[in-house]
Coordinates of C-alpha atoms in Angstrom, one line a residue:
Chain A
M1 CA -23.1 -30.6 -46.7
S2 CA -24.4 -27.3 -45.6
T3 CA -24.2 -23.9 -47.7
R4 CA -24.1 -21.9 -44.8
R5 CA -20.9 -20.1 -44.0
S6 CA -19.8 -19.6 -40.9
P7 CA -19.5 -16.1 -39.5
H8 CA -16.1 -14.5 -39.6
L9 CA -15.3 -12.1 -37.2
P10 CA -12.5 -9.3 -38.4
T11 CA -8.5 -10.4 -37.8
D12 CA -8.6 -7.0 -35.5
I13 CA -11.4 -8.1 -33.4
Q14 CA -10.0 -11.9 -32.9
M15 CA -6.8 -10.5 -31.9
T16 CA -8.6 -8.0 -29.1
I17 CA -10.5 -11.0 -27.9
L18 CA -7.1 -13.2 -27.7
E19 CA -5.5 -10.0 -26.1
L20 CA -8.5 -10.1 -23.5
L21 CA -7.8 -14.1 -22.7
A22 CA -4.2 -13.3 -22.3
E23 CA -5.4 -11.1 -19.3
E24 CA -7.4 -13.1 -18.0
A25 CA -4.8 -15.9 -17.9
R26 CA -2.0 -13.2 -16.8
N27 CA -4.4 -12.5 -14.0
A28 CA -5.1 -16.1 -12.8
V29 CA -1.6 -16.5 -12.8
S30 CA -0.5 -13.5 -10.8
T31 CA -0.4 -15.4 -7.5
R32 CA 2.5 -17.7 -8.6
Q33 CA 6.2 -16.8 -9.4
Y34 CA 9.0 -17.3 -11.9
D35 CA 8.7 -20.4 -14.1
E36 CA 5.7 -21.9 -12.3
A37 CA 3.6 -18.9 -13.1
W38 CA 4.9 -18.5 -16.7
R39 CA 4.7 -22.5 -17.1
R40 CA 0.7 -22.0 -16.0
Y41 CA 0.5 -19.1 -18.0
A42 CA 1.5 -21.2 -21.0
Q43 CA -0.6 -23.9 -20.5
L44 CA -3.8 -21.4 -20.6
L45 CA -2.6 -19.8 -23.3
L46 CA -2.0 -22.9 -25.6
P47 CA -5.8 -24.1 -26.3
F48 CA -5.6 -20.6 -28.3
I49 CA -2.3 -20.9 -30.1
L50 CA -4.0 -23.8 -31.6
V51 CA -7.1 -22.3 -33.0
N52 CA -5.2 -21.3 -36.3
R53 CA -2.0 -19.9 -37.9
D54 CA -3.1 -16.2 -36.7
W55 CA -3.9 -16.9 -33.5
A56 CA -0.5 -19.2 -33.0
S57 CA 1.5 -16.2 -34.5
R58 CA -0.4 -13.4 -32.2
G59 CA -0.5 -16.0 -29.4
I60 CA 3.2 -17.0 -29.4
G61 CA 4.0 -13.4 -29.4
L62 CA 1.6 -12.5 -26.0
L63 CA 3.2 -15.7 -24.4
W64 CA 7.0 -14.3 -24.9
R65 CA 6.3 -10.9 -24.3
E66 CA 6.6 -11.5 -20.8
P67 CA 8.9 -14.8 -20.6
F68 CA 10.4 -16.3 -17.7
T69 CA 13.4 -15.4 -18.0
P70 CA 15.8 -18.9 -17.8
A71 CA 13.3 -20.0 -20.6
L72 CA 14.4 -17.8 -23.5
A73 CA 18.2 -19.2 -22.0
R74 CA 17.3 -22.8 -23.0
I75 CA 16.3 -22.0 -26.3
Q76 CA 18.1 -23.2 -29.0
P77 CA 21.1 -20.5 -29.4
Q78 CA 20.3 -19.8 -33.3
R79 CA 16.8 -19.8 -32.7
R80 CA 17.0 -17.5 -29.5
Q81 CA 16.7 -14.1 -31.6
Q82 CA 13.8 -15.1 -33.0
Y83 CA 11.9 -15.2 -29.6
A84 CA 14.2 -12.1 -28.1
D85 CA 12.6 -10.0 -30.9
K86 CA 9.0 -10.4 -29.2
V87 CA 10.7 -9.8 -25.4
Q88 CA 9.3 -6.9 -23.7
S89 CA 10.2 -7.3 -20.0
I90 CA 13.2 -9.1 -18.7
G91 CA 14.1 -9.7 -14.9
L92 CA 17.4 -10.6 -14.3
Y93 CA 17.5 -11.9 -10.8
L94 CA 21.3 -12.8 -10.2
Y95 CA 20.7 -14.3 -6.8
R96 CA 18.6 -17.1 -8.3
Q97 CA 20.8 -20.2 -9.5
D98 CA 18.3 -20.9 -12.5
H99 CA 19.4 -17.1 -13.6
S100 CA 23.3 -16.8 -13.8
E101 CA 23.5 -18.5 -16.7
C102 CA 21.2 -15.9 -18.6
P103 CA 24.1 -13.2 -18.9
A104 CA 26.0 -15.4 -20.9
A105 CA 23.3 -16.7 -23.2
F106 CA 22.3 -13.3 -23.8
A107 CA 25.6 -11.9 -24.6
N108 CA 25.0 -11.7 -28.6
L109 CA 21.1 -11.1 -28.4
S110 CA 19.2 -7.9 -29.1
F111 CA 15.8 -6.7 -27.5
P112 CA 14.8 -4.1 -29.8
Q113 CA 11.1 -4.4 -28.4
L114 CA 12.2 -4.5 -24.6
K115 CA 10.2 -2.0 -22.5
R116 CA 11.1 -3.1 -19.2
L117 CA 14.5 -4.4 -17.8
E118 CA 15.0 -5.1 -14.1
I119 CA 18.5 -6.6 -12.6
N120 CA 18.8 -7.1 -9.3
S121 CA 21.7 -8.7 -6.9
C122 CA 24.4 -9.0 -9.7
P123 CA 27.5 -10.5 -7.8
P124 CA 30.8 -8.5 -7.9
W125 CA 32.6 -11.3 -10.4
M126 CA 30.0 -11.5 -12.9
Q127 CA 31.0 -9.2 -15.8
L128 CA 27.5 -8.4 -17.2
D129 CA 27.0 -6.3 -20.7
L130 CA 24.4 -4.2 -20.3
R131 CA 24.7 -3.4 -24.1
P132 CA 22.2 -6.5 -25.4
Y133 CA 19.6 -4.8 -23.4
M134 CA 19.8 -1.1 -23.9
S135 CA 17.2 -0.7 -26.3
S136 CA 15.5 2.6 -27.4
S137 CA 12.5 1.3 -26.2
I138 CA 12.8 0.8 -22.6
T139 CA 10.7 2.9 -20.3
S140 CA 11.1 1.4 -16.7
L141 CA 14.5 0.3 -15.2
T142 CA 15.2 -1.0 -12.3
I143 CA 19.2 -1.5 -10.7
L144 CA 19.1 -3.2 -7.3
G145 CA 22.0 -5.0 -5.3
C146 CA 24.6 -3.7 -7.7
P147 CA 26.8 -1.3 -5.9
H148 CA 30.0 -2.3 -8.4
F149 CA 28.6 -1.0 -11.3
P150 CA 30.5 2.0 -12.3
S151 CA 28.8 5.4 -12.5
S152 CA 29.4 6.1 -16.0
L153 CA 27.0 3.4 -16.4
L154 CA 24.2 5.8 -16.2
D155 CA 25.6 8.0 -19.1
L156 CA 24.9 5.1 -21.2
I157 CA 21.5 4.1 -20.0
A158 CA 20.5 7.9 -20.6
F159 CA 21.8 8.1 -24.0
C160 CA 20.2 4.4 -25.0
C161 CA 17.2 4.6 -23.3
P162 CA 15.6 8.3 -24.0
K163 CA 12.3 7.0 -23.3
L164 CA 13.0 5.9 -19.9
R165 CA 9.7 7.1 -17.4
D166 CA 10.3 4.6 -14.5
V167 CA 13.7 4.5 -12.9
H168 CA 14.3 2.5 -9.3
F169 CA 18.1 2.5 -8.3
D170 CA 19.9 2.0 -4.8
H171 CA 21.1 5.3 -4.0
T172 CA 24.2 5.7 -1.9
A173 CA 25.6 8.8 -0.3
G174 CA 28.7 8.4 -3.2
D175 CA 25.6 9.5 -5.4
Q176 CA 25.0 12.7 -3.8
K177 CA 28.5 14.2 -5.3
N178 CA 28.2 12.4 -8.5
D179 CA 27.9 14.0 -11.8
H180 CA 26.9 11.0 -13.5
F181 CA 23.3 10.5 -11.4
L182 CA 23.1 14.3 -11.7
K183 CA 23.3 14.5 -15.8
F184 CA 21.4 11.0 -15.7
L185 CA 18.4 12.6 -13.6
R186 CA 18.9 15.7 -16.3
K187 CA 18.7 13.6 -19.8
C188 CA 16.1 11.5 -19.2
R189 CA 13.0 14.1 -19.9
N190 CA 10.6 11.5 -19.7
L191 CA 11.0 10.8 -16.2
R192 CA 7.6 10.2 -14.3
E193 CA 8.8 8.3 -11.1
L194 CA 12.0 7.7 -9.4
T195 CA 12.3 5.4 -6.4
L196 CA 15.7 5.7 -4.7
S197 CA 16.0 2.8 -2.1
S198 CA 18.6 3.8 0.4
R199 CA 20.3 1.4 2.8
D200 CA 22.7 4.1 4.7
G201 CA 20.1 6.5 5.0
S202 CA 22.0 9.4 3.2
N203 CA 20.8 12.7 2.7
I204 CA 19.5 13.7 -0.6
S205 CA 21.5 16.8 -1.8
S206 CA 20.7 20.3 -2.9
D207 CA 21.4 19.4 -6.4
V208 CA 19.7 16.4 -6.5
L209 CA 16.9 17.6 -5.0
D210 CA 16.8 20.9 -7.3
A211 CA 17.0 18.5 -10.4
L212 CA 13.8 16.7 -9.4
G213 CA 11.9 19.6 -7.7
S214 CA 12.3 21.7 -11.2
R215 CA 11.0 18.7 -13.0
K216 CA 7.5 19.6 -14.4
Q217 CA 7.0 15.9 -15.5
L218 CA 8.0 14.2 -12.4
E219 CA 5.0 12.6 -10.8
S220 CA 6.1 10.4 -8.4
L221 CA 9.1 10.3 -6.0
Y222 CA 9.7 7.5 -3.6
A223 CA 12.6 8.2 -1.5
P224 CA 11.5 7.0 2.0
Q225 CA 14.5 6.7 3.7
S226 CA 16.7 9.5 2.1
L227 CA 16.4 12.6 4.2
I228 CA 15.5 16.1 2.7
S229 CA 17.4 18.3 4.9
Y230 CA 16.4 22.1 6.0
Q231 CA 20.0 22.9 4.3
S232 CA 19.2 21.5 1.0
I233 CA 15.7 23.0 0.2
E234 CA 17.3 26.5 1.9
T235 CA 20.3 26.4 -1.1
I236 CA 17.1 25.9 -3.6
M237 CA 15.0 28.7 -2.5
Q238 CA 17.9 31.1 -2.0
G239 CA 19.0 30.3 -5.5
D240 CA 15.4 30.9 -7.1
S241 CA 12.8 32.2 -4.8
R242 CA 10.1 31.8 -7.0
Q243 CA 10.9 27.8 -7.3
R244 CA 8.1 25.7 -7.1
P245 CA 9.0 22.2 -6.2
F246 CA 7.2 19.4 -7.0
R247 CA 4.0 20.9 -8.3
N248 CA 2.6 18.7 -10.8
A249 CA 3.6 15.6 -8.2
R250 CA 0.8 13.2 -7.3
N251 CA 3.2 10.9 -5.3
L252 CA 5.6 11.8 -2.4
S253 CA 7.4 9.5 -0.4
L254 CA 10.2 11.3 1.8
S255 CA 11.7 11.2 4.9
I256 CA 12.2 14.7 6.2
E257 CA 12.9 17.4 9.2
S258 CA 9.5 18.8 10.5
R259 CA 10.8 22.7 9.5
V260 CA 11.1 21.1 5.8
V261 CA 7.3 20.3 5.0
R262 CA 6.1 23.6 4.3
P263 CA 9.1 24.8 1.7
V264 CA 8.6 21.4 0.5
L265 CA 4.5 20.9 -0.1
F266 CA 3.8 24.3 -0.4
A267 CA 3.3 24.1 -4.3
A268 CA 2.8 20.4 -4.5
E269 CA -1.3 20.8 -4.8
F270 CA -1.8 18.0 -7.0
L271 CA -0.5 15.4 -4.7
V272 CA -2.8 12.4 -4.3
E273 CA -0.5 10.3 -2.3
L274 CA 1.4 11.3 0.6
Q275 CA 4.0 9.3 2.6
L276 CA 6.2 11.3 4.9
T277 CA 8.7 10.2 7.9
I278 CA 8.9 12.9 10.1
V279 CA 12.4 12.7 12.0
D280 CA 12.0 15.3 14.8
S281 CA 9.0 17.2 16.4
H282 CA 9.7 20.6 16.3
H283 CA 8.3 22.2 13.7
D284 CA 4.2 22.0 12.6
I285 CA 3.6 19.7 10.1
F286 CA -0.1 19.9 9.7
G287 CA -0.3 23.0 8.9
P288 CA 1.2 23.0 5.5
I289 CA -0.5 19.6 4.7
G290 CA -4.0 21.0 5.5
P291 CA -4.4 22.7 1.9
L292 CA -3.5 19.9 -0.3
C293 CA -7.2 18.8 -1.0
C294 CA -6.5 16.0 -3.6
L295 CA -4.8 13.8 -1.1
E296 CA -6.4 10.5 -0.8
T297 CA -3.9 8.9 1.1
L298 CA -1.7 10.6 3.9
E299 CA 0.7 8.4 6.1
I300 CA 2.8 10.2 8.5
S301 CA 5.2 8.7 10.6
F302 CA 7.1 10.4 13.3
S303 CA 10.5 9.1 14.2
M304 CA 10.5 10.6 18.1
Q305 CA 8.2 10.7 20.5
K306 CA 5.6 13.3 20.1
R307 CA 2.5 14.9 21.7
L308 CA -0.1 15.3 19.5
R309 CA -2.9 18.1 20.0
I310 CA -6.4 17.5 18.5
T311 CA -6.1 21.4 17.2
E312 CA -2.7 19.8 14.6
L313 CA -5.0 16.8 13.3
Q314 CA -7.9 20.1 12.7
S315 CA -5.5 21.3 10.5
I316 CA -6.4 18.7 7.8
S317 CA -10.0 18.4 8.5
G318 CA -10.2 20.2 4.7
L319 CA -9.0 16.9 3.2
T320 CA -12.0 15.1 2.8
R321 CA -11.0 13.0 0.0
L322 CA -8.9 10.6 2.1
K323 CA -9.4 7.2 1.8
E324 CA -6.3 6.0 3.8
L325 CA -4.9 7.9 7.1
T326 CA -2.0 6.6 9.1
I327 CA -0.6 8.3 11.6
C328 CA 2.3 6.5 13.6
G329 CA 5.1 7.6 16.2
P330 CA 8.1 5.3 16.2
P331 CA 8.1 1.4 17.0
P332 CA 7.8 0.8 20.5
H333 CA 11.2 -1.3 21.7
P334 CA 9.9 -5.0 22.5
Y335 CA 11.7 -5.2 25.9
E336 CA 10.0 -1.4 27.1
E337 CA 6.9 -1.0 28.0
N338 CA 7.3 2.7 27.9
G339 CA 9.4 3.5 25.1
P340 CA 8.9 6.3 22.4
L341 CA 5.2 7.1 21.9
L342 CA 2.5 8.8 19.8
V343 CA 0.7 10.5 22.9
A344 CA -2.6 12.1 22.5
E345 CA -3.4 15.4 23.9
A346 CA -6.8 17.2 25.0
W347 CA -8.7 14.8 23.2
T348 CA -12.5 14.5 23.5
D349 CA -15.6 13.3 22.4
D350 CA -16.5 15.7 20.9
T351 CA -13.4 17.3 19.5
F352 CA -12.5 14.0 17.9
E353 CA -15.9 13.3 16.4
T354 CA -15.6 16.9 14.9
W355 CA -12.4 16.1 13.5
I356 CA -13.4 12.4 12.0
S357 CA -16.6 13.2 11.0
S358 CA -14.7 14.8 7.8
Y359 CA -13.8 12.0 6.3
P360 CA -16.9 10.1 5.3
H361 CA -14.7 8.3 2.7
L362 CA -12.4 6.5 4.5
E363 CA -11.5 3.3 4.2
K364 CA -8.4 2.7 6.1
L365 CA -7.5 4.4 9.0
S366 CA -4.4 3.7 11.5
L367 CA -3.8 6.0 14.4
N368 CA -1.1 4.4 16.8
V369 CA -1.5 7.0 19.0
R370 CA -1.9 6.6 23.2
S371 CA -3.7 8.7 25.2
I372 CA -2.5 10.3 28.2
N373 CA -5.7 8.8 30.0
S374 CA -5.8 5.3 30.9
H375 CA -8.9 4.9 28.0
W376 CA -11.0 6.9 25.4
I377 CA -14.7 6.8 25.8
S378 CA -15.9 5.9 22.9
E379 CA -13.7 6.8 19.7
T380 CA -14.1 3.6 18.1
R381 CA -17.9 4.3 18.1
L382 CA -17.3 8.1 16.6
I383 CA -15.0 6.5 14.0
G384 CA -17.9 3.7 12.6
K385 CA -20.4 6.2 13.0
S386 CA -18.6 8.8 10.8
C387 CA -16.8 6.6 8.1
P388 CA -19.5 3.8 7.1
K389 CA -16.7 2.7 4.1
L390 CA -14.0 2.0 7.0
N391 CA -12.5 -1.5 5.9
T392 CA -9.4 -1.2 7.9
L393 CA -8.9 0.2 11.3
S394 CA -5.9 0.0 13.5
M395 CA -5.6 1.9 16.8
D396 CA -3.4 2.0 19.7
G397 CA -4.8 2.9 23.4
T398 CA -6.9 1.3 25.5
H399 CA -10.6 1.3 23.7
D400 CA -14.0 1.3 25.6
I401 CA -16.0 -1.5 22.9
G402 CA -18.5 -1.1 25.3
A403 CA -19.8 2.2 24.1
W404 CA -20.6 0.4 20.8
R405 CA -23.6 -1.0 22.9
V406 CA -25.7 2.2 22.3
S407 CA -25.8 1.6 18.7
S408 CA -28.9 -0.1 17.2
Q409 CA -27.3 -1.0 13.7
P410 CA -23.9 -2.4 12.9
L411 CA -21.4 0.6 13.6
L412 CA -18.6 -1.0 11.5
P413 CA -20.6 -2.8 8.4
S414 CA -17.7 -2.9 6.0
L415 CA -14.7 -3.7 8.8
L416 CA -12.5 -6.3 7.6
E417 CA -9.6 -5.9 10.1
L418 CA -9.5 -4.6 13.3
E419 CA -6.8 -4.2 15.7
L420 CA -6.4 -2.2 18.8
G421 CA -4.1 -2.0 21.3
Q422 CA -6.2 -2.9 24.7
L423 CA -9.3 -3.5 25.3
K424 CA -11.1 -1.7 28.7
P425 CA -12.7 -4.7 30.7
W426 CA -16.4 -4.0 30.5
P427 CA -17.1 -3.9 33.6
F428 CA -20.9 -5.6 33.4
S429 CA -21.7 -8.5 32.5
T430 CA -22.3 -9.1 28.9
R431 CA -23.0 -13.1 28.5
Y432 CA -26.0 -13.0 26.3
V433 CA -29.1 -15.0 26.9
E434 CA -31.5 -16.4 24.3
S435 CA -35.2 -15.4 24.2
G436 CA -37.5 -16.0 21.2
N437 CA -34.9 -16.4 18.9
I438 CA -33.4 -13.2 19.8
F439 CA -30.1 -12.6 22.0
Y440 CA -30.5 -10.1 24.9
P441 CA -27.8 -9.0 27.5
E442 CA -28.1 -11.0 30.3
A443 CA -28.6 -7.8 32.7
H444 CA -31.0 -6.8 30.2
M445 CA -33.2 -9.9 30.9
R446 CA -32.8 -9.7 34.6
T447 CA -34.3 -6.4 34.3
V448 CA -37.1 -7.9 32.4
T449 CA -37.6 -10.6 34.6
S450 CA -37.7 -8.5 37.6
R451 CA -40.5 -6.7 36.2
R452 CA -42.4 -9.2 35.7
K453 CA -42.0 -10.5 39.0
N454 CA -42.8 -7.4 40.3
M455 CA -45.9 -6.8 37.6
Q456 CA -47.3 -10.2 39.0
W457 CA -47.1 -9.5 42.8
G458 CA -48.9 -6.2 41.8
S459 CA -51.9 -8.0 40.4
H460 CA -51.8 -10.6 43.1
A461 CA -52.2 -7.8 45.8
Chain B
M1 CA -17.7 -13.8 25.3
G2 CA -20.2 -10.6 25.6
L3 CA -17.5 -8.1 24.0
A4 CA -16.5 -11.2 21.8
R5 CA -20.2 -11.0 20.4
L6 CA -20.5 -7.1 20.5
I7 CA -17.5 -7.0 17.9
H8 CA -19.4 -9.7 15.8
Q9 CA -22.2 -8.1 15.9
H10 CA -21.1 -4.3 15.0
A11 CA -18.5 -5.6 12.3
P12 CA -19.9 -8.7 10.5
L13 CA -17.7 -8.6 7.8
L14 CA -14.6 -8.8 10.0
E15 CA -11.6 -11.2 9.2
E16 CA -8.8 -10.3 11.0
L17 CA -9.2 -9.4 14.8
S18 CA -6.4 -8.4 17.3
V19 CA -7.1 -6.4 20.5
G20 CA -3.7 -6.6 22.6
R21 CA -1.7 -9.0 24.3
D22 CA -2.8 -9.5 27.5
D23 CA -5.4 -12.2 28.9
L24 CA -8.2 -10.4 28.1
A25 CA -7.3 -9.8 24.5
S26 CA -6.7 -13.7 24.6
A27 CA -9.9 -14.7 25.8
V28 CA -11.7 -12.2 23.7
E29 CA -10.1 -13.1 20.4
Q30 CA -10.5 -17.1 20.7
A31 CA -14.3 -16.3 21.7
Y32 CA -14.9 -14.2 18.7
E33 CA -13.1 -17.1 16.7
E34 CA -15.6 -19.6 18.4
L35 CA -18.5 -17.1 17.7
K36 CA -17.7 -16.7 14.0
T37 CA -17.4 -20.3 13.1
A38 CA -20.3 -21.6 15.3
S39 CA -22.5 -18.7 13.6
E40 CA -20.5 -19.5 9.8
Q41 CA -22.0 -23.6 10.4
H42 CA -25.4 -22.4 11.7
G43 CA -25.9 -19.5 9.9
D44 CA -27.3 -17.8 12.8
G45 CA -28.3 -14.1 12.9
I46 CA -27.7 -11.9 15.8
E47 CA -29.8 -9.2 16.4
I48 CA -28.3 -6.1 18.2
M49 CA -30.1 -4.6 21.3
M50 CA -30.1 -1.3 22.3
S51 CA -29.0 -0.8 25.9
D52 CA -31.2 1.2 28.2

């Protein structure tokens, strides 16, 4: 028998290794859904759970940290709380048959470590008691498709979950005049990220806008379908002209009038991601965006037809950190060739090249803009020349791919996706013939052959 | 075939291509797929020529 003892790793290091293995297993099942994902995750963790008592205890904790919710409902009632103590994430997708038994099974449980709660599509007939889930440790809350929930529920959530950082709600016109919603926003002092889904396109009232804009901690606001009107922002600025809305925001996704862009964005100097739906085209929106030099993602969608001048685009030339740029018009009607469009006005090769060369880090460019002329000359070539990291290029209009021919090196070496509105038919033959393992254009070969003949003829003469 | 070859030459890593909805676009996309498949099967390199 050997006298050498096997090396012993400190427990902390062993557990760190186990956490890393669990993370790897989570990544391995990320493309799967629901019970299939969890079953596979359990299979991957099982060998680690069987190592020893310590690994079993920690491994089971990891397994039940983010369980497939119905799996907890299937545990025997007397042992269910033991597992509920470990749960950190619960998703109640009540449109699914296998989730419908969960609320009743969890009615007498508590989830002391719960950090994430999602309730989706609770039917009006279901009496869902939220008290078992109202843990003070919750930081992320999503409630969607539950319009029958009473507004006073927000008071309970704000009281029981003081650590909320990330909230996603349905937002309806009724919420605007709702004191409960305003109180909720004011009480959740740690709120960093708010997403408001809206199906009725309701406006964001001045009260709600004031509560959100003045919040120093707010980093992300996603309300792409709730309109911010000029009246709302004007009311706020009249109340306090020194107001600096969204001054610490990193991500904004808003639907706004064009004249609202300046007052909403003038203080948002740390924005990294900005998505705007502009409902009219009466005022310049590029000027106010130009100074936001931290922007890495900019997406502007116009709801109305607009003529886009190159001088407008030049206003955002200073955004040299941009990695993703999307400018698009309203979606065309499928049966109308000449529906509302975003039309390029006075774009030339020189002006376009000067503008696009401002973005050397661009990885995604989507310009759903059409030209007044029948085609542009060489904008795709200029993009390739200026943006070597580009992996996605989407452009409307007609394009002359033949212009790429002038480059001896691949113009778009990193490109993975290319979408163009239409190709300009190349007027010359572009068939290739092989000569000495190198492909030459057929026209080029004809010229060479012709020259050779002339030379032979000359030598005979 | 010429346009498809130009695209293949200048965007060698391309995975998704859509260049319109007309006949030319269909022909180019089809030619590009054939070219890409042939290139993957035979591993033939295509050199880029400068136009004169």
